[in-house]
GROMACS .gro file of C-alpha atoms in nm:
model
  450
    1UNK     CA    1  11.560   8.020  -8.160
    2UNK     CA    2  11.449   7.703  -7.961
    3UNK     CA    3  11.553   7.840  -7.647
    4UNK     CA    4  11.444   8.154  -7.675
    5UNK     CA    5  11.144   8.024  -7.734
    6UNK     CA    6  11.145   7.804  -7.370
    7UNK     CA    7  11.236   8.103  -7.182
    8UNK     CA    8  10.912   8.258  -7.326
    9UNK     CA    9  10.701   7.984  -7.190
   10UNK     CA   10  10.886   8.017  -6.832
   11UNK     CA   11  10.702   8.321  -6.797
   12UNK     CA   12  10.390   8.239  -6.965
   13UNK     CA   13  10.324   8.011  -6.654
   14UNK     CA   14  10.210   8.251  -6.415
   15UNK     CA   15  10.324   8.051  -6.129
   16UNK     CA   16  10.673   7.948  -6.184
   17UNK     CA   17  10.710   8.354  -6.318
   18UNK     CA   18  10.580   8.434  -5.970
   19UNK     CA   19  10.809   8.170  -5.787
   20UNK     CA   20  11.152   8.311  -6.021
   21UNK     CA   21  11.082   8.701  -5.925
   22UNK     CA   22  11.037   8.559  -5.574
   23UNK     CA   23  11.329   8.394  -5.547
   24UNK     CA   24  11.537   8.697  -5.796
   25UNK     CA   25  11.399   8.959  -5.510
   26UNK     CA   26  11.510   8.757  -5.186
   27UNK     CA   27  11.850   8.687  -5.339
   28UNK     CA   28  11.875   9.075  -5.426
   29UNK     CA   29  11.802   9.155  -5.039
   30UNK     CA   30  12.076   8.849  -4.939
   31UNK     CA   31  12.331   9.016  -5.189
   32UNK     CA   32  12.247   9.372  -5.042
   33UNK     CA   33  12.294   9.287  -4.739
   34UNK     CA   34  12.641   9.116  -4.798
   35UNK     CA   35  12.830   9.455  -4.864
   36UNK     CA   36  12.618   9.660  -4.571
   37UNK     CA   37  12.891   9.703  -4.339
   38UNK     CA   38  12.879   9.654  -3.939
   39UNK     CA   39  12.789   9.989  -3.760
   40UNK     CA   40  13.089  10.093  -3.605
   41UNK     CA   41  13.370   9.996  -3.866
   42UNK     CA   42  13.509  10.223  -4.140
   43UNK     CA   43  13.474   9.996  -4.471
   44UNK     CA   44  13.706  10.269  -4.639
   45UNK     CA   45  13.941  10.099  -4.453
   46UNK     CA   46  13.891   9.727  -4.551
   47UNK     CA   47  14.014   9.754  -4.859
   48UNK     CA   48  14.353   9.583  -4.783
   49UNK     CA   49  14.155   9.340  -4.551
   50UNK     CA   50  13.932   9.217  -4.826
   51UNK     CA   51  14.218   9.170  -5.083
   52UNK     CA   52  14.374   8.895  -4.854
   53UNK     CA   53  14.111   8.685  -4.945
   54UNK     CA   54  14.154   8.690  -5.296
   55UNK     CA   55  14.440   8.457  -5.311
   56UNK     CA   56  14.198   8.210  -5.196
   57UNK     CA   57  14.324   7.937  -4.890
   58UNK     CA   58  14.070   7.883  -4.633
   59UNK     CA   59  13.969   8.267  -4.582
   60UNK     CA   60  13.946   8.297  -4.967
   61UNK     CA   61  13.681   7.979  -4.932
   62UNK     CA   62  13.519   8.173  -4.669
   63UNK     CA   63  13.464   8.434  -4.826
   64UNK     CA   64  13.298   8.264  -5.142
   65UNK     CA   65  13.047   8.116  -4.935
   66UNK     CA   66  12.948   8.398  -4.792
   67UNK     CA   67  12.947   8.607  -5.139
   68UNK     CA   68  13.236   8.863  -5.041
   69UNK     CA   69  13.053   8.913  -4.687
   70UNK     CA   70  13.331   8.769  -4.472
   71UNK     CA   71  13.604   8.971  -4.631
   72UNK     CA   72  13.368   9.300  -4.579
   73UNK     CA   73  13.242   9.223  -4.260
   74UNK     CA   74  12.921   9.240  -4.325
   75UNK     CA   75  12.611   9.205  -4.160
   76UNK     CA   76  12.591   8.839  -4.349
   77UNK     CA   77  12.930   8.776  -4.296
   78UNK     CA   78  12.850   8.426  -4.104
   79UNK     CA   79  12.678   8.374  -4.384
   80UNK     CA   80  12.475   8.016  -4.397
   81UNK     CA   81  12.744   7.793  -4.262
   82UNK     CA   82  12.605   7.794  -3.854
   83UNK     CA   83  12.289   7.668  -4.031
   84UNK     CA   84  12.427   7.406  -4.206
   85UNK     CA   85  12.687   7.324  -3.899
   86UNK     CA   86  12.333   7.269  -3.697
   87UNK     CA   87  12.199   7.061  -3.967
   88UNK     CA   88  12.486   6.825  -3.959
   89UNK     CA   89  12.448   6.811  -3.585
   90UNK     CA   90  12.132   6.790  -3.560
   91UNK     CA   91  12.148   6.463  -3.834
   92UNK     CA   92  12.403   6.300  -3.681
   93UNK     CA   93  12.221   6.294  -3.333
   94UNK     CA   94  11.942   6.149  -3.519
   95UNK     CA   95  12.182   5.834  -3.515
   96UNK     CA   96  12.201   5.789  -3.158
   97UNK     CA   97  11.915   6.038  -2.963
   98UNK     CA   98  11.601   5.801  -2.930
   99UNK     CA   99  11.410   6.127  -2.893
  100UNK     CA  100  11.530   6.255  -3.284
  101UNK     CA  101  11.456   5.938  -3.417
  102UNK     CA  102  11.097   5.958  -3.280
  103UNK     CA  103  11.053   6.265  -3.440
  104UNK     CA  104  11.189   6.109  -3.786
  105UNK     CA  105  10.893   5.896  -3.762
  106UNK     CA  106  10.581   6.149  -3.667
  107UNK     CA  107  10.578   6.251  -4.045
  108UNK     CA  108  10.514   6.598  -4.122
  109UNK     CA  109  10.537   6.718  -3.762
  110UNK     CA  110  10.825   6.535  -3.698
  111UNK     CA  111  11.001   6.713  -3.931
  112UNK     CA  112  10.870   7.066  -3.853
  113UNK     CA  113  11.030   7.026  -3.410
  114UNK     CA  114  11.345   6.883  -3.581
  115UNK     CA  115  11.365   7.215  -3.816
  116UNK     CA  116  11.261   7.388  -3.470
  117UNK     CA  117  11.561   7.277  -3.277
  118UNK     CA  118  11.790   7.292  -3.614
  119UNK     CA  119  11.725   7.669  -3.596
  120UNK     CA  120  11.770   7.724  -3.239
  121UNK     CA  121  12.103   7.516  -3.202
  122UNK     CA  122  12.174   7.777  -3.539
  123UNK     CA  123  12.179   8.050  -3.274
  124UNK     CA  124  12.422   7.876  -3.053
  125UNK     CA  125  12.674   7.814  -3.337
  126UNK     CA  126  12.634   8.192  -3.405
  127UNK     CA  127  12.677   8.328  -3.020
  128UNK     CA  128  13.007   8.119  -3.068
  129UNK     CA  129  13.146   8.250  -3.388
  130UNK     CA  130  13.007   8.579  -3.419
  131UNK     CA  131  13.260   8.645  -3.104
  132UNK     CA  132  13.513   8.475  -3.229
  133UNK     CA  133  13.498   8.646  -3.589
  134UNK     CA  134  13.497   8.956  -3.431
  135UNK     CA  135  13.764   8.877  -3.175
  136UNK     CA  136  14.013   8.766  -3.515
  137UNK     CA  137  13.920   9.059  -3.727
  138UNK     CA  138  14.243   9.263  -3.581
  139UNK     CA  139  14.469   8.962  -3.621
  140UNK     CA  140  14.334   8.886  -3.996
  141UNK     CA  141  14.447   9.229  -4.114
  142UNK     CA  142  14.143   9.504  -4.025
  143UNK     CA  143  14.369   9.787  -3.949
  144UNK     CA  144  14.260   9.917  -3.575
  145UNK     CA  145  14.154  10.256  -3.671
  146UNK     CA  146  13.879  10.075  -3.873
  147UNK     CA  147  13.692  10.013  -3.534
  148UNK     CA  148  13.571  10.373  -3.502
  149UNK     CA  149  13.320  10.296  -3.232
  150UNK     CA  150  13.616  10.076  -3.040
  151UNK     CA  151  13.870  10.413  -3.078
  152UNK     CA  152  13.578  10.664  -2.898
  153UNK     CA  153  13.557  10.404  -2.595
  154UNK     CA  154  13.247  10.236  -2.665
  155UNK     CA  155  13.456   9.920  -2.724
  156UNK     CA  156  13.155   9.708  -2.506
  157UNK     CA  157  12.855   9.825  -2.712
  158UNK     CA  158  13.051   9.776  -3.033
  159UNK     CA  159  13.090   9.398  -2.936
  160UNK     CA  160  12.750   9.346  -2.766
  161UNK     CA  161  12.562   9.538  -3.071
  162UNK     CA  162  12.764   9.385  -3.303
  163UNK     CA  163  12.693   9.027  -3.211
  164UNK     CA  164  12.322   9.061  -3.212
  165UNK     CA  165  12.342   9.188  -3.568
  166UNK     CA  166  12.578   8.861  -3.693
  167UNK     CA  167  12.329   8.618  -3.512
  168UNK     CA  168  12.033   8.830  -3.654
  169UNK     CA  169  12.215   8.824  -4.001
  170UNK     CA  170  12.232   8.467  -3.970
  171UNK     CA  171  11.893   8.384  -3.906
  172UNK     CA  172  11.770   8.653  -4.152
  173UNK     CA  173  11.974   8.459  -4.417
  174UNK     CA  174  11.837   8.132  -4.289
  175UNK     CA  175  11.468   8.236  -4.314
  176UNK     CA  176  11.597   8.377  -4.681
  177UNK     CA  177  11.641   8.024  -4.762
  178UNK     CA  178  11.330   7.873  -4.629
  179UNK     CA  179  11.138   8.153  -4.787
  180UNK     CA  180  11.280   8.057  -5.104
  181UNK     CA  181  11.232   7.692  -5.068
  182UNK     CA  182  10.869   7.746  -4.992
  183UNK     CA  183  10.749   8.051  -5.199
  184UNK     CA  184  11.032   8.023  -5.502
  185UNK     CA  185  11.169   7.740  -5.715
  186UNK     CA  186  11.329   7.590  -5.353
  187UNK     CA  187  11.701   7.430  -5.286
  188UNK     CA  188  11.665   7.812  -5.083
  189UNK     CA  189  11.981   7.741  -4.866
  190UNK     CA  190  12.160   7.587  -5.162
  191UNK     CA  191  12.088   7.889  -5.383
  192UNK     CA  192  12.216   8.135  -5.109
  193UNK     CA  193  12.563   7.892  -5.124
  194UNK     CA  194  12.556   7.905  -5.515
  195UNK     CA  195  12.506   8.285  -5.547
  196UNK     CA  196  12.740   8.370  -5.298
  197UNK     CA  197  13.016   8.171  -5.468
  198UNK     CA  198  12.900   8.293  -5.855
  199UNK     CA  199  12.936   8.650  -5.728
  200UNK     CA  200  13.371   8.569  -5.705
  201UNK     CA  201  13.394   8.408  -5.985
  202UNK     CA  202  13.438   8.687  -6.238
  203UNK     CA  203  13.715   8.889  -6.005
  204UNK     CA  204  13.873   8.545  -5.925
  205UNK     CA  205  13.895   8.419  -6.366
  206UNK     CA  206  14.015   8.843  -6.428
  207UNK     CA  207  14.292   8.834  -6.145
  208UNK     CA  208  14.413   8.504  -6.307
  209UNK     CA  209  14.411   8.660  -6.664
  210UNK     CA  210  14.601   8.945  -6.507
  211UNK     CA  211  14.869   8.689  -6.392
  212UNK     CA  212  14.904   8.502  -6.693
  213UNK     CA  213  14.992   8.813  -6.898
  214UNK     CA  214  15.274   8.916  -6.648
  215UNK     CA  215  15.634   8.891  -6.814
  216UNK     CA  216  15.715   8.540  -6.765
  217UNK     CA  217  15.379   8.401  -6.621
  218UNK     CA  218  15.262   8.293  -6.876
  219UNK     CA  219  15.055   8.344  -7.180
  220UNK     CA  220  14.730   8.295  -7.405
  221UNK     CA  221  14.758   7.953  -7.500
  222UNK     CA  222  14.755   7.837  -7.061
  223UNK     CA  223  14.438   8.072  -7.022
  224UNK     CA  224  14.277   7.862  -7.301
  225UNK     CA  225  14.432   7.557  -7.129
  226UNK     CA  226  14.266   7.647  -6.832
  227UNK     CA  227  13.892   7.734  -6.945
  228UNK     CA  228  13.887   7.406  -7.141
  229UNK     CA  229  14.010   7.234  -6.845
  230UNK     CA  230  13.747   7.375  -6.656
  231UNK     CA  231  13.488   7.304  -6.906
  232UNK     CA  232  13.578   6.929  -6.870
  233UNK     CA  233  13.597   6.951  -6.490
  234UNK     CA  234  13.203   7.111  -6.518
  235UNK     CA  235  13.125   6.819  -6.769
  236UNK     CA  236  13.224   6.542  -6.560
  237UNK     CA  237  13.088   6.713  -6.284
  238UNK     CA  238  12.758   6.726  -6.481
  239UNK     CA  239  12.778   6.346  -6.551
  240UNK     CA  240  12.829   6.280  -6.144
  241UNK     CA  241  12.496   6.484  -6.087
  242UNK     CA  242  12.305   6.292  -6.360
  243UNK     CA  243  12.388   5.942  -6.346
  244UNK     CA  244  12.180   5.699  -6.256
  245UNK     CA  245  12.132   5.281  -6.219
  246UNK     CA  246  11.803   5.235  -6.346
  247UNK     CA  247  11.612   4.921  -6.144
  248UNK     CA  248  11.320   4.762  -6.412
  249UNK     CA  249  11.024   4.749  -6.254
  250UNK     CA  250  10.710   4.530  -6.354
  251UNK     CA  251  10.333   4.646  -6.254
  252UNK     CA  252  10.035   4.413  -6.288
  253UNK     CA  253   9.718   4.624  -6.281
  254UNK     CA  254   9.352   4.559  -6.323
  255UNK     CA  255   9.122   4.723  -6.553
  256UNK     CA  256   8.784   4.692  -6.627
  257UNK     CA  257   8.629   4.625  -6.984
  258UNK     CA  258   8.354   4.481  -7.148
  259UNK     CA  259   8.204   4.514  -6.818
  260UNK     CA  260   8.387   4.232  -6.659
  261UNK     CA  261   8.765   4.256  -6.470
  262UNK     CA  262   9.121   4.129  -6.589
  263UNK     CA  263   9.439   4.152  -6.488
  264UNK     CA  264   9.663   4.355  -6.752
  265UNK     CA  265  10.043   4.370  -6.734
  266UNK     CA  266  10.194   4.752  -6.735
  267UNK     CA  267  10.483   4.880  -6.908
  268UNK     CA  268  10.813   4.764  -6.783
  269UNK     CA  269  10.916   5.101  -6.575
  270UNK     CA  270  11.233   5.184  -6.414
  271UNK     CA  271  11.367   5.326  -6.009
  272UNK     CA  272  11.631   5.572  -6.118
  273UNK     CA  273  11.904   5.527  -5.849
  274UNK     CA  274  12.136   5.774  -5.836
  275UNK     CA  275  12.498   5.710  -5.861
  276UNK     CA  276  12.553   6.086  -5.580
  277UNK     CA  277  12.215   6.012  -5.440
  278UNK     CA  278  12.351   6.289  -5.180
  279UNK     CA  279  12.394   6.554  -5.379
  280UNK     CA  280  12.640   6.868  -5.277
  281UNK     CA  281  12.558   6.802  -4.900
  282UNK     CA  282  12.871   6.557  -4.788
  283UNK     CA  283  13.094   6.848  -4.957
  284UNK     CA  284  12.940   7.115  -4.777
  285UNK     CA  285  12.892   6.877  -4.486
  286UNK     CA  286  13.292   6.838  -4.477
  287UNK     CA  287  13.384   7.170  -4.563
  288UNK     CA  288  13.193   7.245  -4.247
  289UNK     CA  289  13.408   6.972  -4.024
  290UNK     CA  290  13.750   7.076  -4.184
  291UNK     CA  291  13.691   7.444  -4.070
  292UNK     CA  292  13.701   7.274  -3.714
  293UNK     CA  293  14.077   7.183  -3.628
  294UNK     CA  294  14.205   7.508  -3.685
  295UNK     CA  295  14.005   7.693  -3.511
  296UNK     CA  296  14.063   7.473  -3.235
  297UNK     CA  297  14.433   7.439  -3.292
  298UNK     CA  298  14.406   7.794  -3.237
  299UNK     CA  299  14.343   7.775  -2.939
  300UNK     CA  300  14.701   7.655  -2.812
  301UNK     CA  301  15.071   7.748  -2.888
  302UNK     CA  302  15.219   7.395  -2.874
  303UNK     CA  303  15.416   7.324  -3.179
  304UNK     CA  304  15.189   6.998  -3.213
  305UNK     CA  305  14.891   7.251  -3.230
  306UNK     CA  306  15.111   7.481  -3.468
  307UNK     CA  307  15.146   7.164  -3.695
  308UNK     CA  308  14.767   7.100  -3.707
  309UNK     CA  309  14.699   7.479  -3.773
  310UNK     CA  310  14.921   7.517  -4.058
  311UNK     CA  311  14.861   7.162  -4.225
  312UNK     CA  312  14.434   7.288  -4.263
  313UNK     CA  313  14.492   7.600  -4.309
  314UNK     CA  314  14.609   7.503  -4.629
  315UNK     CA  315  14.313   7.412  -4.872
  316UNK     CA  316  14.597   7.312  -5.156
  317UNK     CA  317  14.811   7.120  -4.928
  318UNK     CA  318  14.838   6.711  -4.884
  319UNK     CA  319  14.689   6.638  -4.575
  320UNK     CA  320  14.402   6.857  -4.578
  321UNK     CA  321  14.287   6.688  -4.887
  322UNK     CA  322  14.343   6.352  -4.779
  323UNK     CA  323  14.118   6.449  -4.484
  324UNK     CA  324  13.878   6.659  -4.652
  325UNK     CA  325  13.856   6.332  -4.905
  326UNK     CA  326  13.757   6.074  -4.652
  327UNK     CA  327  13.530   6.316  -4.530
  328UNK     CA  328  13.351   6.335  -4.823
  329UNK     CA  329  13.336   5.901  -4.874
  330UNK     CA  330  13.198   5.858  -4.509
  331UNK     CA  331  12.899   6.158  -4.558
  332UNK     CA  332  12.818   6.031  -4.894
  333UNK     CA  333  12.764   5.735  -4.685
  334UNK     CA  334  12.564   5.861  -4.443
  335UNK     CA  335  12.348   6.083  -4.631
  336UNK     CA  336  12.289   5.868  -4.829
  337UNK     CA  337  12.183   5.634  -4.588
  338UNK     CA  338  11.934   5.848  -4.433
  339UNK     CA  339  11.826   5.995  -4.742
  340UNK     CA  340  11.726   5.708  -4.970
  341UNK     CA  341  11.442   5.522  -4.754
  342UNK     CA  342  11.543   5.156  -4.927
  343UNK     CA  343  11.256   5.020  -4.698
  344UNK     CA  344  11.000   5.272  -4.778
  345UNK     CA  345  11.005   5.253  -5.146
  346UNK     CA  346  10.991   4.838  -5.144
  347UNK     CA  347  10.703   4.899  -4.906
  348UNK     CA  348  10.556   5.124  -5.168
  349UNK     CA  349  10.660   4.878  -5.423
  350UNK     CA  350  10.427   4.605  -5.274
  351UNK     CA  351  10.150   4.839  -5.190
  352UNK     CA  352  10.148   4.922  -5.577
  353UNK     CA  353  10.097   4.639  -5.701
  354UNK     CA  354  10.510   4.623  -5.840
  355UNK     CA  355  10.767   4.404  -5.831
  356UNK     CA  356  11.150   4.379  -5.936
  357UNK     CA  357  11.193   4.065  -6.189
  358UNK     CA  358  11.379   3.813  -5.981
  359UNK     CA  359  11.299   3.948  -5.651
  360UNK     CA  360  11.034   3.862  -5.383
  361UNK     CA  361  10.827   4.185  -5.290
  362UNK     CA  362  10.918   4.347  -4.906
  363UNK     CA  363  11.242   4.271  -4.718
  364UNK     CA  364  11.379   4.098  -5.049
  365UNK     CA  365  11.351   4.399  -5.240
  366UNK     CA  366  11.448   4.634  -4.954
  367UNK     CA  367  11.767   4.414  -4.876
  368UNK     CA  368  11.817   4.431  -5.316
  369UNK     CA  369  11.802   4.780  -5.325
  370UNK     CA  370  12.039   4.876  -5.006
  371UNK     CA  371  12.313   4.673  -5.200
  372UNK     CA  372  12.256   4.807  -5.503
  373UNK     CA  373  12.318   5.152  -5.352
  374UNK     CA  374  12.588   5.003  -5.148
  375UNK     CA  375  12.753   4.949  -5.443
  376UNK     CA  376  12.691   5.247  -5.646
  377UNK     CA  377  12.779   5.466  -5.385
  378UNK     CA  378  13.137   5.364  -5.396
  379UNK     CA  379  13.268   5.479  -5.684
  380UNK     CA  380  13.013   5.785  -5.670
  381UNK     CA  381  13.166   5.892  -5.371
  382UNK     CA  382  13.504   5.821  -5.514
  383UNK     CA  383  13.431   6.042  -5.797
  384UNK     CA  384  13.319   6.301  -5.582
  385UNK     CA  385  13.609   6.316  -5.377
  386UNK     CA  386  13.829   6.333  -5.620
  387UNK     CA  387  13.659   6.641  -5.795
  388UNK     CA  388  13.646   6.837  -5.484
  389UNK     CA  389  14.030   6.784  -5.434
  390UNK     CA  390  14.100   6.870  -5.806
  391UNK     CA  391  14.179   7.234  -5.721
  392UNK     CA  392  14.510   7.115  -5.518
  393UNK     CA  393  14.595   6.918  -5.806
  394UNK     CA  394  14.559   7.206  -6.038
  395UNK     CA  395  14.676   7.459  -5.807
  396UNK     CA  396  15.038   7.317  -5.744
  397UNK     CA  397  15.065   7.132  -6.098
  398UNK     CA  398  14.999   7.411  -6.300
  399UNK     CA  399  15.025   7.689  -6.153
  400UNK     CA  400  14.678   7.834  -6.121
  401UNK     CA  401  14.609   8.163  -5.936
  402UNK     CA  402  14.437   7.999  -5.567
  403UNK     CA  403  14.136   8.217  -5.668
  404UNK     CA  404  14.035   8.064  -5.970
  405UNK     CA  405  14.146   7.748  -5.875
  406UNK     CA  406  13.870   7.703  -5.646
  407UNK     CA  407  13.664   7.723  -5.938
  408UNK     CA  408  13.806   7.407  -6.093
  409UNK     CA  409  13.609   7.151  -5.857
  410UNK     CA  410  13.618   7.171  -5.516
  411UNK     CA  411  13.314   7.285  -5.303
  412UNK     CA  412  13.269   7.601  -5.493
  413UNK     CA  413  13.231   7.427  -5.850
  414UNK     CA  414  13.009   7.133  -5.740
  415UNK     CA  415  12.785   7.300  -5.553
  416UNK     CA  416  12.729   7.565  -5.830
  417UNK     CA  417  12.654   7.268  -6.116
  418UNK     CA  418  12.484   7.054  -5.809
  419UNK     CA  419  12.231   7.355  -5.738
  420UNK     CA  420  12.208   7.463  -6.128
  421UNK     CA  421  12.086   7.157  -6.250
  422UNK     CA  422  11.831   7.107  -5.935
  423UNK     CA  423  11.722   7.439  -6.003
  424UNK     CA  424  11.667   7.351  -6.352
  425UNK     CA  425  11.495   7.015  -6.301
  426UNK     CA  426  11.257   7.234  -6.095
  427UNK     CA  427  11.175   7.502  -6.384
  428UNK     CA  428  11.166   7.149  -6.674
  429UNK     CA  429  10.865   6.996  -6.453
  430UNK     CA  430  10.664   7.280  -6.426
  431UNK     CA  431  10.712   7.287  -6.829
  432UNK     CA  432  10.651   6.907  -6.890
  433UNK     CA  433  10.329   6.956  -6.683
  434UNK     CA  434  10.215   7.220  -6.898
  435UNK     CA  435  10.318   7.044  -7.177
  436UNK     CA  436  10.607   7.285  -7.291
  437UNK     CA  437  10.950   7.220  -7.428
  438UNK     CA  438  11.185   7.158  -7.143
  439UNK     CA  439  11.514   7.333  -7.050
  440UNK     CA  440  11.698   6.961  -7.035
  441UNK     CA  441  11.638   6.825  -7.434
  442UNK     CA  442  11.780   6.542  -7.322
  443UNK     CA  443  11.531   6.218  -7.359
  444UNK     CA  444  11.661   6.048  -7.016
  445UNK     CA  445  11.623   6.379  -6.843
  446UNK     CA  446  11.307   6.467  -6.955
  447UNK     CA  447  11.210   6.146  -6.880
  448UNK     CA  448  11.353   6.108  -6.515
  449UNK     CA  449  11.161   6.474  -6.450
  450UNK     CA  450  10.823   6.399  -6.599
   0.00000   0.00000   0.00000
């Protein structure tokens, strides 16, 4: 078969082989460490605690990012999130701190104090909620004869100790990541996200099953209902990822011949802009924000606070969603924005020697391609927020278990097709350079990755 064929020449190329066991091992040691519980709590007794998060709601979504860790209080059970909290930060500063925006411009080094103070502010955000998790483990459910260090009296060390090992855990994870961007096939912190949530997807799809076949749940024909539901969700979910506005592009080069110089017209080529330019990041960018007024509602025992709690606590109700949708427009936005250098590529245009037909080279073409992404990012943010709510729809319309209905969009489903078809971008080039079949057949894709 064709593609058993491709898989062979994967691992005929010594480096990609070396990157995939690479990045295979590191996510071994990131799902090993995810059921390694916390010295000083008895994980026989968690069992009760972890099954509250199967229902899914905003623990359950925890808990998927984190690959179970959360619900087993694990040593990873902050998972990635402070990292990616810092990296939201640490962007939107860039807006507004002259001092960031210097550093956007150094190049190379610029980039490597910005990751510097992204990881440091990390540790904040952990000395923060590795507290605070610990602090809400009682009132989530963790029976109190689980904290066996806490019932000898050693109640101080079991905090102190257990702090430095979620922050450590954290940062561990985080260098996980960055070792798998830089030694594997990369998207490191991505992949960590994406396995984490793939390792709840076959309990969440068999607990659902389970339900449908109760007396009077259900039956065989709504499971089938909902996998091909889910199927189309992934498909259009696929197209999101893919599409692109192609700009044409005309190149005048020179060539010699005949031992004299003339100027030779290229090929009419194309800039693929992308209609989600941004990617999975103003999903997990929001997801990040609407953990926020909770926890701070928290906090107080008003009945307006009460209100706030209970209204995002609840990942299937109304106004979470509305909120969790504008989220998502304004950070496509802004990603976007700082993502797709409009000015940089008409400079490179110009240096090149290209032009787009119709448009004056420099601030013509730089002005012509920030509307043109203006305008595609509308209804490519539109389309993204609308998949990432489509678990409320499907939860409360039809009845689906909360589990698997994470599963159907949402964060969890677009960053798993998001990161899957990065990661397999990444394995097609290193094929198309060495002039192998592909994973993508497709003619655009192949096209767009060579």
């Amino acid at each position: 078969m064709k593609f058993i064929e491709t898989i062979k020449n994967v691992f005929k190329i010594e480096e990609l082989r070396d990157r995939i066991v690479v990045t295979l091992g590191l996510l071994l040691v990131y799902r090993f460490g995810a059921q390694v519980t916390l010295p000083g709590i008895d994980a026989s007794k968690l069992a009760e605690f972890a099954g509250k998060f199967d229902a899914g709601g905003i623990g359950g979504l925890l808990n998927a990012f984190t690959g179970g860790a959360f619900a087993n209080a694990s040593v990873f059970a902050l998972g990635i999130m402070p990292y990616i909290s810092a990296s939201i930060v640490v962007q939107l500063m860039q807006i507004a701190v002259p001092y960031l925006q210097k550093l956007q411009k150094e190049g190379e080094s610029g980039r490597k104090k910005i990751t510097q103070i992204t990881r440091w502010l990390t540790i904040g955000i952990c000395l923060i909620q590795a507290p605070s998790y610990l602090a809400g483990l009682p009132a989530l459910g963790v029976p109190s004869d689980a904290f066996i260090m806490v019932q000898q009296g050693m109640g101080t060390m079991f905090y102190v100790s257990s702090v430095i090992i979620l922050v450590t855990g954290c940062v561990f994870a985080m260098w996980l990541g960055e070792k798998i961007t830089d030694k594997g096939i990369g998207n490191g912190i991505s992949i960590l996200i994406m396995v984490g949530i793939i390792a709840t997807l076959p309990q969440s799809f068999i607990q659902s099953v389970a339900a449908r076949l109760q007396p009077g749940a259900g039956d065989v024909i709504m499971i089938l209902i909902e996998v091909v539901i889910w199927f189309i969700i992934i498909l259009a979910s696929v197209m999101l990822v893919m599409a692109v506005r192609k700009i044409p592009v005309q190149y005048a080069r020179r060539t010699a011949s005949g031992g004299y110089e003339k100027n030779i017209f290229g090929a009419r080529q194309f800039i693929p802009l992308k209609l989600n330019a941004s990617g999975v990041m103003p999903i997990i960018f929001a997801q990040a924000i609407m953990f926020v007024p909770s926890a701070v509602a928290s906090l107080s025992d008003s009945e307006f606070a009460k209100t706030i709690q209970a209204n995002f606590s609840d990942i299937f109700g109304l106004w979470y969603n509305v909120v969790f949708a504008v989220l998502i427009i304004i950070f496509t936005y802004f990603y976007t924005a700082i993502t797709v250098p409009t000015n940089k590529m008409a400079d490179d245009l110009k240096r090149s020697g290209g032009f787009i037909p119709g448009i004056k080279p420099g601030t013509d073409t730089a002005e012509f391609l920030d509307r043109v992404m203006s305008q595609i990012t509308l209804p490519g943010s539109l389309f993204l927020a609308l998949l990432a709510v489509a678990p409320a729809f499907v939860v409360k319309l039809m009845g689906v278990q909360q589990g698997w209905g994470l599963f159907f969009g949402g964060t969890s489903l677009l960053i798993m097709v998001g990161v899957a078809i990065d990661t397999m971008q990444q394995i097609n080039s290193y094929l198309l350079n060495r002039h192998y079949d592909g994973l993508m057949k497709s003619g655009k894709n192949r096209k767009a990755v060579a």
